[in-house]
XYZ file of C-alpha atoms in Angstrom:
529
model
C 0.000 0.000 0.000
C 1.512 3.314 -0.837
C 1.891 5.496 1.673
C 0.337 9.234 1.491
C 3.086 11.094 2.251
C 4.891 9.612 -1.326
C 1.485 10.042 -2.911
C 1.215 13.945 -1.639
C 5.119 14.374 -2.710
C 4.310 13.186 -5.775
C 0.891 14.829 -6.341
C 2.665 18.249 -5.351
C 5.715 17.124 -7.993
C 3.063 16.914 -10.786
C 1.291 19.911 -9.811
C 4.631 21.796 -10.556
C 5.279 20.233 -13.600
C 1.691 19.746 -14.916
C 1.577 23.868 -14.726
C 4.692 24.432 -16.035
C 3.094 22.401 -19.459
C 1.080 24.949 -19.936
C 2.415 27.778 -21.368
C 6.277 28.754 -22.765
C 5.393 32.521 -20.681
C 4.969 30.009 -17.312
C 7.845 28.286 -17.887
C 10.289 31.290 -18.667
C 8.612 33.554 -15.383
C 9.587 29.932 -13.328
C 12.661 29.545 -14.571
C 13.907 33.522 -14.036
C 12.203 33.243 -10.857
C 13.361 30.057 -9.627
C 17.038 31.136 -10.669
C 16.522 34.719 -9.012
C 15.857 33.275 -5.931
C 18.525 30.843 -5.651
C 21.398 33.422 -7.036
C 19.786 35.627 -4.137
C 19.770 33.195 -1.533
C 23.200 32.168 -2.345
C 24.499 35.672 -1.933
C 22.671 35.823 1.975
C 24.456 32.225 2.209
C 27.948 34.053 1.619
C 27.145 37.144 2.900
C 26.959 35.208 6.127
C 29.507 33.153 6.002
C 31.783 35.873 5.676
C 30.681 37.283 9.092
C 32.287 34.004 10.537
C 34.034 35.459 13.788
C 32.638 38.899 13.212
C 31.129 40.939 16.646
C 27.962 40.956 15.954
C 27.361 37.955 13.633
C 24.514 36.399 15.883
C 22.393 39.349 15.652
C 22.109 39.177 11.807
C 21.677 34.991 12.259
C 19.091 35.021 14.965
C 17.331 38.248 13.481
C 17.457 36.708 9.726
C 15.824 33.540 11.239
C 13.268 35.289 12.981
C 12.483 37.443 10.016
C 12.447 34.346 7.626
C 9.381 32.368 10.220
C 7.743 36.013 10.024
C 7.514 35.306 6.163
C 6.361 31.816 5.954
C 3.602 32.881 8.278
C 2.142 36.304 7.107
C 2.521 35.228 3.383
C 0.138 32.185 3.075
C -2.640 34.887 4.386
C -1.663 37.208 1.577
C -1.004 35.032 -1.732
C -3.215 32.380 -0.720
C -2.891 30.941 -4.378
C 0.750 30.650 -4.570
C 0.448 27.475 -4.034
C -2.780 24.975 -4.421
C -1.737 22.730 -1.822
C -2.378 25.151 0.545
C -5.584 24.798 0.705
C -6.179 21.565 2.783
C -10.250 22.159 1.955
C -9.074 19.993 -1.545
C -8.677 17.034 0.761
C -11.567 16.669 3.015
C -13.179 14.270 0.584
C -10.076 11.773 1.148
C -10.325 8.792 3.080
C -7.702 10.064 5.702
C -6.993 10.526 9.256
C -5.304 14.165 9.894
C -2.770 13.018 11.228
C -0.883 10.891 8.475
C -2.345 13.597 6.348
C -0.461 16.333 8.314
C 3.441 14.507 7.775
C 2.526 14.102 4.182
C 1.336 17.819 3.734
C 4.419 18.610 6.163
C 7.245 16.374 3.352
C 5.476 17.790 0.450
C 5.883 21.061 1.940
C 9.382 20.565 1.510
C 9.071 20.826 -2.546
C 9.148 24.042 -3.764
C 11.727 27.084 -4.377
C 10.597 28.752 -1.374
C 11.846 26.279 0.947
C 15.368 25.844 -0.927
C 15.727 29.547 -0.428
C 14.806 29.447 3.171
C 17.401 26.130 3.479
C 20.199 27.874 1.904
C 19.599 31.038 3.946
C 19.438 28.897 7.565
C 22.279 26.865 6.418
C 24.178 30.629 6.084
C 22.446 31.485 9.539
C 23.402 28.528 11.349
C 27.354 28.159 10.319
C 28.075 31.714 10.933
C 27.860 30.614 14.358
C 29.254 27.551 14.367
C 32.757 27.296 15.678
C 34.091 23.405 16.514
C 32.700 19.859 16.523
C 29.987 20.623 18.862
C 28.882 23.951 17.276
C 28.233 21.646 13.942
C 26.611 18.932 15.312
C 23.848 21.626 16.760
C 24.117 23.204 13.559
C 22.832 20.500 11.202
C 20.224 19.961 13.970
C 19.293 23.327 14.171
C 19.217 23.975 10.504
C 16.282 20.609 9.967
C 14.402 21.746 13.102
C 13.955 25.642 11.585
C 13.427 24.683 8.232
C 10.414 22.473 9.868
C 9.135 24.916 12.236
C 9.069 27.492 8.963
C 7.073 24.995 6.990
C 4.723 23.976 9.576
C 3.912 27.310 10.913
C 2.741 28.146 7.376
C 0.449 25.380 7.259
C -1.014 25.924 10.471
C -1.909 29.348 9.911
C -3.398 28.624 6.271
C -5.318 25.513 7.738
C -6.755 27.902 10.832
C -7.577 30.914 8.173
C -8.448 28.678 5.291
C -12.412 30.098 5.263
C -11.296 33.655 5.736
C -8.753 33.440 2.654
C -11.538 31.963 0.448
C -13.834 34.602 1.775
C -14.815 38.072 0.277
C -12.454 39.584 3.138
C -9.582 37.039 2.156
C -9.618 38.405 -1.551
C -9.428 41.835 0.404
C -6.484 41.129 2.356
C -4.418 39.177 -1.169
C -5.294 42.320 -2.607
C -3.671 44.677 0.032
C -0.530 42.460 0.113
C 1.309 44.648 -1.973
C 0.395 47.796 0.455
C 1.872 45.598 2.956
C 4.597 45.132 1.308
C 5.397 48.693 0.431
C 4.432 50.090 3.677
C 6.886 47.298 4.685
C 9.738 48.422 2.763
C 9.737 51.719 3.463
C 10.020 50.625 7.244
C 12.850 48.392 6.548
C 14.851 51.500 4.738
C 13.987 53.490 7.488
C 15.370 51.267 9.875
C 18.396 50.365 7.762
C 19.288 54.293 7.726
C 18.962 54.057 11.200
C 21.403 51.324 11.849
C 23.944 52.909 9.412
C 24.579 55.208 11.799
C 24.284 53.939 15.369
C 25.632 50.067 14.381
C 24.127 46.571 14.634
C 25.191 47.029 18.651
C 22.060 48.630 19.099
C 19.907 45.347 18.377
C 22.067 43.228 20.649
C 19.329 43.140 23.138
C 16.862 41.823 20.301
C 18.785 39.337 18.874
C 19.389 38.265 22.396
C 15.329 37.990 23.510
C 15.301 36.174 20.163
C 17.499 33.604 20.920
C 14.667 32.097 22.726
C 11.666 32.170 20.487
C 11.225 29.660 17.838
C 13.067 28.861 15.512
C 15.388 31.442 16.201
C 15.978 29.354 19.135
C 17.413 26.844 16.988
C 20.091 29.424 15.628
C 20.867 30.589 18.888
C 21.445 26.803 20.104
C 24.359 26.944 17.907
C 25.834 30.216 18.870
C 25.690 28.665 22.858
C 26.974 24.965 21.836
C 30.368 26.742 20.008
C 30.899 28.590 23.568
C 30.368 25.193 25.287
C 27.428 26.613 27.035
C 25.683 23.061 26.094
C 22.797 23.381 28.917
C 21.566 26.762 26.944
C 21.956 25.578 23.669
C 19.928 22.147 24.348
C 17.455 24.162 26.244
C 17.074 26.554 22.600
C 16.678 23.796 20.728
C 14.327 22.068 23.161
C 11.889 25.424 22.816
C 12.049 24.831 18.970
C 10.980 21.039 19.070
C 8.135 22.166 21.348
C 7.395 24.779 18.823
C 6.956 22.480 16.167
C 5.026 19.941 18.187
C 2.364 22.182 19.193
C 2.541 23.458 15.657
C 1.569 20.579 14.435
C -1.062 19.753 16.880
C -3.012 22.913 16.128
C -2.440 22.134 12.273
C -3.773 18.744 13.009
C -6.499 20.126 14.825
C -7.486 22.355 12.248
C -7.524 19.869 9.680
C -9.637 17.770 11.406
C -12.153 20.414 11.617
C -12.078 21.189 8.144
C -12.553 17.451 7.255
C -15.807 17.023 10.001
C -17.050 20.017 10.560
C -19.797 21.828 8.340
C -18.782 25.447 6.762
C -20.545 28.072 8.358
C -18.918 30.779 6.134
C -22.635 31.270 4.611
C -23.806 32.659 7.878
C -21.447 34.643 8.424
C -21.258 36.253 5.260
C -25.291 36.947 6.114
C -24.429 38.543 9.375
C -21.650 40.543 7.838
C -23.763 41.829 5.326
C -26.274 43.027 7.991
C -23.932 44.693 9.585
C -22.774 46.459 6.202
C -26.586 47.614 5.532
C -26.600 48.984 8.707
C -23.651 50.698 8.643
C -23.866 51.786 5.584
C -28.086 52.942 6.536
C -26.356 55.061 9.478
C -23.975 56.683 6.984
C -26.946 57.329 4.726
C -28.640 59.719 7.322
C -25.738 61.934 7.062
C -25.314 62.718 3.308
C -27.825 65.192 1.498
C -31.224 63.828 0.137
C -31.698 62.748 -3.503
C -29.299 61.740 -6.194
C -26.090 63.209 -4.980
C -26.531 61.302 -1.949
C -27.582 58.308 -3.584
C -24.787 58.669 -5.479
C -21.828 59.293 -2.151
C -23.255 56.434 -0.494
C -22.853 54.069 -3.391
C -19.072 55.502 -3.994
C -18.638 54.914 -0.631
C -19.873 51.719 -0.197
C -17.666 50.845 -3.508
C -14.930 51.734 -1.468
C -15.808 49.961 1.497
C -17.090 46.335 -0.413
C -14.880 46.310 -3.627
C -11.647 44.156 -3.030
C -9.635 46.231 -6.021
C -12.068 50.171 -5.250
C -10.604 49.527 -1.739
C -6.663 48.485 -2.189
C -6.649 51.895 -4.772
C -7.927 53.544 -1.737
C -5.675 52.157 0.967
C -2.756 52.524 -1.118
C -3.498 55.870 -1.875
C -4.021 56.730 1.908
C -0.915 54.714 2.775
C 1.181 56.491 0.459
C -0.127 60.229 1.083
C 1.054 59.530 4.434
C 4.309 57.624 4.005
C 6.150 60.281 1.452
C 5.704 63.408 3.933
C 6.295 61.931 7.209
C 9.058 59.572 6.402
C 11.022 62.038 5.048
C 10.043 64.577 7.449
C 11.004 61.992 10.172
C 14.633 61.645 8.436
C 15.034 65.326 8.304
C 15.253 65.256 4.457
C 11.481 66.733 3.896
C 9.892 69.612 2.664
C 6.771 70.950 4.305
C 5.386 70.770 0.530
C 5.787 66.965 0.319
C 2.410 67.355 1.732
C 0.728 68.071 -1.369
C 1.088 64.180 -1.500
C -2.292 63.592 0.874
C -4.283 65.506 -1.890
C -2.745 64.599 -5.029
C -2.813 60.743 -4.072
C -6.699 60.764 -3.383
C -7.047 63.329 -6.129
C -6.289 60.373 -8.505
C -9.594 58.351 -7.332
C -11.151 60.932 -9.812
C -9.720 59.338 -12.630
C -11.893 56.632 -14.699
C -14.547 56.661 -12.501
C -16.884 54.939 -14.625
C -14.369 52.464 -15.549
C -14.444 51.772 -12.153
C -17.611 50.219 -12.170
C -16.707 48.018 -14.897
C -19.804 46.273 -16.699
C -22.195 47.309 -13.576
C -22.090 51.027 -15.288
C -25.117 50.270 -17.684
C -27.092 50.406 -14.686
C -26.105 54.134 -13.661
C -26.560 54.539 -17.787
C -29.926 53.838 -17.529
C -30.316 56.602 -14.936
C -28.714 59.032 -17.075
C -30.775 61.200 -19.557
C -29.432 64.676 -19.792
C -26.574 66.763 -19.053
C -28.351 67.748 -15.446
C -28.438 63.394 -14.395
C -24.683 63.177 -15.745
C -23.505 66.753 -13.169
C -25.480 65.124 -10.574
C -23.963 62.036 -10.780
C -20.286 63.171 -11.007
C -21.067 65.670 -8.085
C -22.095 62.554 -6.142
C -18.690 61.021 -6.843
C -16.563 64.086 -6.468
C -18.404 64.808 -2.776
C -17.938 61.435 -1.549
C -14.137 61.876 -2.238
C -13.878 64.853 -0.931
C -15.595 63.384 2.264
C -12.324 61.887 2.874
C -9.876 63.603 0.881
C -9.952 67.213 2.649
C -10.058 66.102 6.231
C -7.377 63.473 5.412
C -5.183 66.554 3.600
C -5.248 68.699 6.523
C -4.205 65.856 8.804
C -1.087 65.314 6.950
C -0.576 68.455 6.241
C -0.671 69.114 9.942
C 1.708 66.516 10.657
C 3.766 67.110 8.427
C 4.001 70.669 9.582
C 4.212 69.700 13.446
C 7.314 67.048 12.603
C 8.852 69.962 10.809
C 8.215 72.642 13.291
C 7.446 74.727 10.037
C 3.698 76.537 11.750
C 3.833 79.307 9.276
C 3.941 77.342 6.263
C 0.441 75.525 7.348
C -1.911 77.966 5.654
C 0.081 78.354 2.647
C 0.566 74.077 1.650
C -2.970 73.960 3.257
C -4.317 76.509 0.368
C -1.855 74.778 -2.707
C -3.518 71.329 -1.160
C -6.966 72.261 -1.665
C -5.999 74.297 -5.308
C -4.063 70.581 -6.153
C -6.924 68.569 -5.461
C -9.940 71.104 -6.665
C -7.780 70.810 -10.529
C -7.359 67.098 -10.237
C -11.241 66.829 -9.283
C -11.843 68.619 -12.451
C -9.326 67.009 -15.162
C -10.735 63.548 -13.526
C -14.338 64.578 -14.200
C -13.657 65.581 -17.858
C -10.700 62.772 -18.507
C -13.441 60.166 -17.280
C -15.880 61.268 -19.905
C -13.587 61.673 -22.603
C -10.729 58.645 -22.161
C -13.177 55.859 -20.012
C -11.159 52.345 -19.953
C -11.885 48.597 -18.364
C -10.620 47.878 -15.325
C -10.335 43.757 -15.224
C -11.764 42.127 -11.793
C -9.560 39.012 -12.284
C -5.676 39.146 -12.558
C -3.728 42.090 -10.584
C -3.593 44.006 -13.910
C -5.479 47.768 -14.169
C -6.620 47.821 -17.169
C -7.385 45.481 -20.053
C -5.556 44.743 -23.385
C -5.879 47.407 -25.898
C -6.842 50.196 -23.476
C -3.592 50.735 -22.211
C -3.064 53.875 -24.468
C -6.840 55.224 -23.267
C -5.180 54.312 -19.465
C -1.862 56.404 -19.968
C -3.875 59.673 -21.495
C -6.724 59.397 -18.909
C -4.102 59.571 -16.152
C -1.065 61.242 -17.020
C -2.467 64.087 -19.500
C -4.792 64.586 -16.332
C -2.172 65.050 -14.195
C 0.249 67.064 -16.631
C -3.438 69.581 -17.119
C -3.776 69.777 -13.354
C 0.106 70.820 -12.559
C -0.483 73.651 -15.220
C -4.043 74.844 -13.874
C -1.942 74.752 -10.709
C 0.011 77.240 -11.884
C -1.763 80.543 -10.763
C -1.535 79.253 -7.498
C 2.208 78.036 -7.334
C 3.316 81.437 -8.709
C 1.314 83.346 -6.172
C 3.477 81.050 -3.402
C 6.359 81.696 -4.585
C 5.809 85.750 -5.369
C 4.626 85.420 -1.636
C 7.325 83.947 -0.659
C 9.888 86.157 -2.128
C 8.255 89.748 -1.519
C 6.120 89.433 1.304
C 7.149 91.234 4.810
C 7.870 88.549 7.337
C 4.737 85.553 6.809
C 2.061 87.332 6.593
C 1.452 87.017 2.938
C 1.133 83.350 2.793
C -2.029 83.508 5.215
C -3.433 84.759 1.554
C -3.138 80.814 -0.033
C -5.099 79.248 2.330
C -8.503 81.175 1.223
C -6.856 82.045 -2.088
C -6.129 78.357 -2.601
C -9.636 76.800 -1.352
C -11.628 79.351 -3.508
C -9.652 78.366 -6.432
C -9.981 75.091 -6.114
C -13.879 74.617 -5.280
C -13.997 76.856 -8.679
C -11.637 74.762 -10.867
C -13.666 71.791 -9.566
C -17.270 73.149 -10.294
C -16.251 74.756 -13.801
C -14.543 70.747 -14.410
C -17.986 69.197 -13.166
C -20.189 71.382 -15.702
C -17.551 71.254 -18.372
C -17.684 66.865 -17.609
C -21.628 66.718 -17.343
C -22.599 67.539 -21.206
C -19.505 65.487 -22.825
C -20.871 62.496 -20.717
C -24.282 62.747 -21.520
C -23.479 62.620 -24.851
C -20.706 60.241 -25.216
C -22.652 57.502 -22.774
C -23.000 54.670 -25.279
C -18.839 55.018 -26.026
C -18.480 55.356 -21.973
C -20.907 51.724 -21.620
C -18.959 50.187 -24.069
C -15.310 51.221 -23.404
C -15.759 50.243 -20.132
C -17.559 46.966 -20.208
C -14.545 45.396 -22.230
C -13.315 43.430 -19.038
């Protein structure tokens, strides 16, 4: 009788090689992939090596390891497809017990690119430390125990989130990963700069706490059995073993839920959309009576319900917020990198009727004349400004309070509101004039053929904003130059608002008519995904 855990090792095998059949594209993107990641993990392998003996060579080992766990189990939450075996739901029709079915997920686990990176990396981690017989007996120990206690701690948390990540809010959260990852980033550079100048010293205290949490426990076990402090380093690897043990229970545990236990994710997606309604009912007290606050709520609730309408969104606040405090955090800002709050929501304007895809012949029916097209882009230009000005000022003010720069507050406040009020009116017009798809499968914005359409709609907006921006700027900067002391700039802030609630009224009536009359090209253009 075969045994499953050959069957699953072979299963997963074929899986890789059944979908590299399938396309020359596949098989190139695997190939440059699989050969990125193993040039890239050999470079960490002798990037470590080479810190053999160095002071602080345990803090990058035990910090790289802890890092490294940190991946396996956030990423299974956010690229939930990345791989199919994954999903343990595929199995519940199999005549198994969990737990022979847990050590054959656990050895086919083993296949894969991602664990040969994250071997070649530990096997870096774990000989930096290493110094005599002793140190390398704990090392090829350590190195089997981490890789397993990587492995299995993705599993377990894709077996205990498994409804989530096939949920609604699991397509969310895959579609946020790449905020995550960019908010990540610029974290990591910030902390880099950081250590540049005060030294890896500073994380001694880290690495050492880390020494004693799984699996960095393992790497640490090594570090202790080359100073012949053998009590430590079997105690280290002893909290790594129990690591994986309990790991594996609560995987186990979780499988055999999923294999007995009936899915409730219907009810909950009942009581969660309840609990939109109401929300969403509450919200609809607020906004002003008849089609323009029809037409916020549905934006809004766009926002709140679309997987892709709400990663745009996110990103957009993430990033309006990143740029001006980061760098006015690092001391290499300028009070105007601001302007970054109101440009990055300002872009929301852009194709918004190809952001309803194929659901926009039902707002075409609704549309008749010029006056139904301005009421329906004042709908949509209200409910971003619902968020966009209080959101500006809050940066703005941040931005000014990190900088200590109070007297500059009324005059980026005033360019803010000029900034947004032209991109609120290019978007209105552009959206009329260059519509384009947006596809709801894939992670691409914007389907083939319409990239052109995509390009004009957003950069030619932009480019016409920055130049009906201009009035504005040169008033700053005539301000800036001639005015006695600051009084002058208190001028923008009114200046700046009343220019911009102009630009964007003049954009809205200039929009309505071109949409009215171009709706059959808008229906069509945009339906194409």
């Amino acid at each position: 009788m075969t045994s499953p855990t050959s069957t699953l090792v072979q299963l997963k095998l074929s899986l890789l090689k059944n979908g590299l059949r399938r396309s020359g594209g596949r098989r190139a993107a695997f190939a440059a992939s699989a050969v990125l990641a193993v040039l890239f993990a050999l470079s960490q392998l002798l990037g470590l090596l080479l810190l053999r003996g160095q002071a602080h060579a345990d803090v990058v080992a035990v910090a790289g390891t802890a890092v490294l766990a940190l991946g396996w189990a956030v990423l299974p939450l956010f690229f939930p497809t990345g791989d199919e075996t994954l999903d343990p739901t595929r199995l519940v029709l199999l005549p198994l017990h969990p737990r022979p079915l847990v050590r054959a997920l656990l050895a086919a686990s083993l296949v894969g690119v991602g664990p040969l990176f994250t071997l070649l990396v530990l096997v870096g981690c774990a000989l930096s430390l290493a110094h005599g017989p002793a140190g390398y007996v704990v090392a090829v120990v350590a190195i089997v125990l981490a890789l397993l206690v990587c492995v299995a701690l993705a599993r377990a948390v894709a077996a205990a989130n498994v409804r989530l990540l096939t949920s609604r809010k699991g397509r969310d959260l895959a579609v946020l990963s790449g905020l995550v990852i960019a908010v990540g980033a610029q974290l990591v550079n910030f902390g880099a700069q950081r250590l540049g100048s005060s030294g890896l010293g500073k994380l001694q205290p880290v690495a050492d706490v880390l020494s004693w949490v799984p699996p960095a426990s393992a790497v640490g076990a090594v570090r202790a059995a080359s100073e012949a402090s053998y009590g430590t380093a079997v105690a280290r690897l002893a909290v790594s073993a129990a690591a994986l043990g309990l790991l594996v229970v609560v995987w186990g545990r979780s499988l055999n839920r999923l294999m007995t236990a009936p899915d409730g994710s219907t009810l909950q997606a009942l009581d969660a959309g309840t609990r939109d309604r109401a929300s969403v009912a509450g919200l609809g007290r607020l906004l002003p009576g008849g089609r323009t606050g029809a037409v916020m709520e549905r934006s809004l609730r766009y926002v709140w319900r679309d997987p892709r309408t709400k990663a745009a969104w996110v990103t957009s606040l993430a990033i309006g917020l990143i740029v001006p405090v980061f760098n006015a955090v690092q001391g290499t800002g300028s009070i105007y990198f601001a302007c970054f709050a109101a440009g990055m929501l300002g872009i929301q304007m852009y194709n918004q009727f190809g952001q309803d895809t194929s659901a926009f012949w039902m707002v075409a029916t609704t549309i008749s004349s010029a006056r139904d097209a301005y009421a329906e882009l004042r709908g949509r230009a209200l409910a971003l400004l619902l968020v966009t000005l209080p959101y500006a000022v809050l940066v703005t003010v941040l931005t000014t309070a990190l900088l200590g720069a109070w007297a500059r507050l009324p005059e980026v406040l005033g360019l803010s509101f000029a900034l947004l009020g032209a991109m609120l009116a290019t978007g209105a017009w552009t959206s009329a004039r260059f519509p384009y798809s947006i596809p709801q499968e894939g992670h691409k914005n914007v389907v083939p053929g319409q990239a052109g359409l995509a390009w004009i709609s957003i950069f030619g907006g932009m480019v016409a904003a920055a130049l009906l921006c201009a009035p504005v700027i040169a008033l700053t900067i005539w301000l800036d130059v001639s005015a006695d002391g600051d009084t002058g700039t208190w001028l923008l802030l009114p200046v700046g608002a009343g220019y911009g609630a102009g630009l964007t009224a003049l954009g809205l009536r200039l929009a309505a008519p071109r949409t009215a009359a171009r709706l059959p090209e808008i229906l069509t253009a945009v339906s194409k995904g």
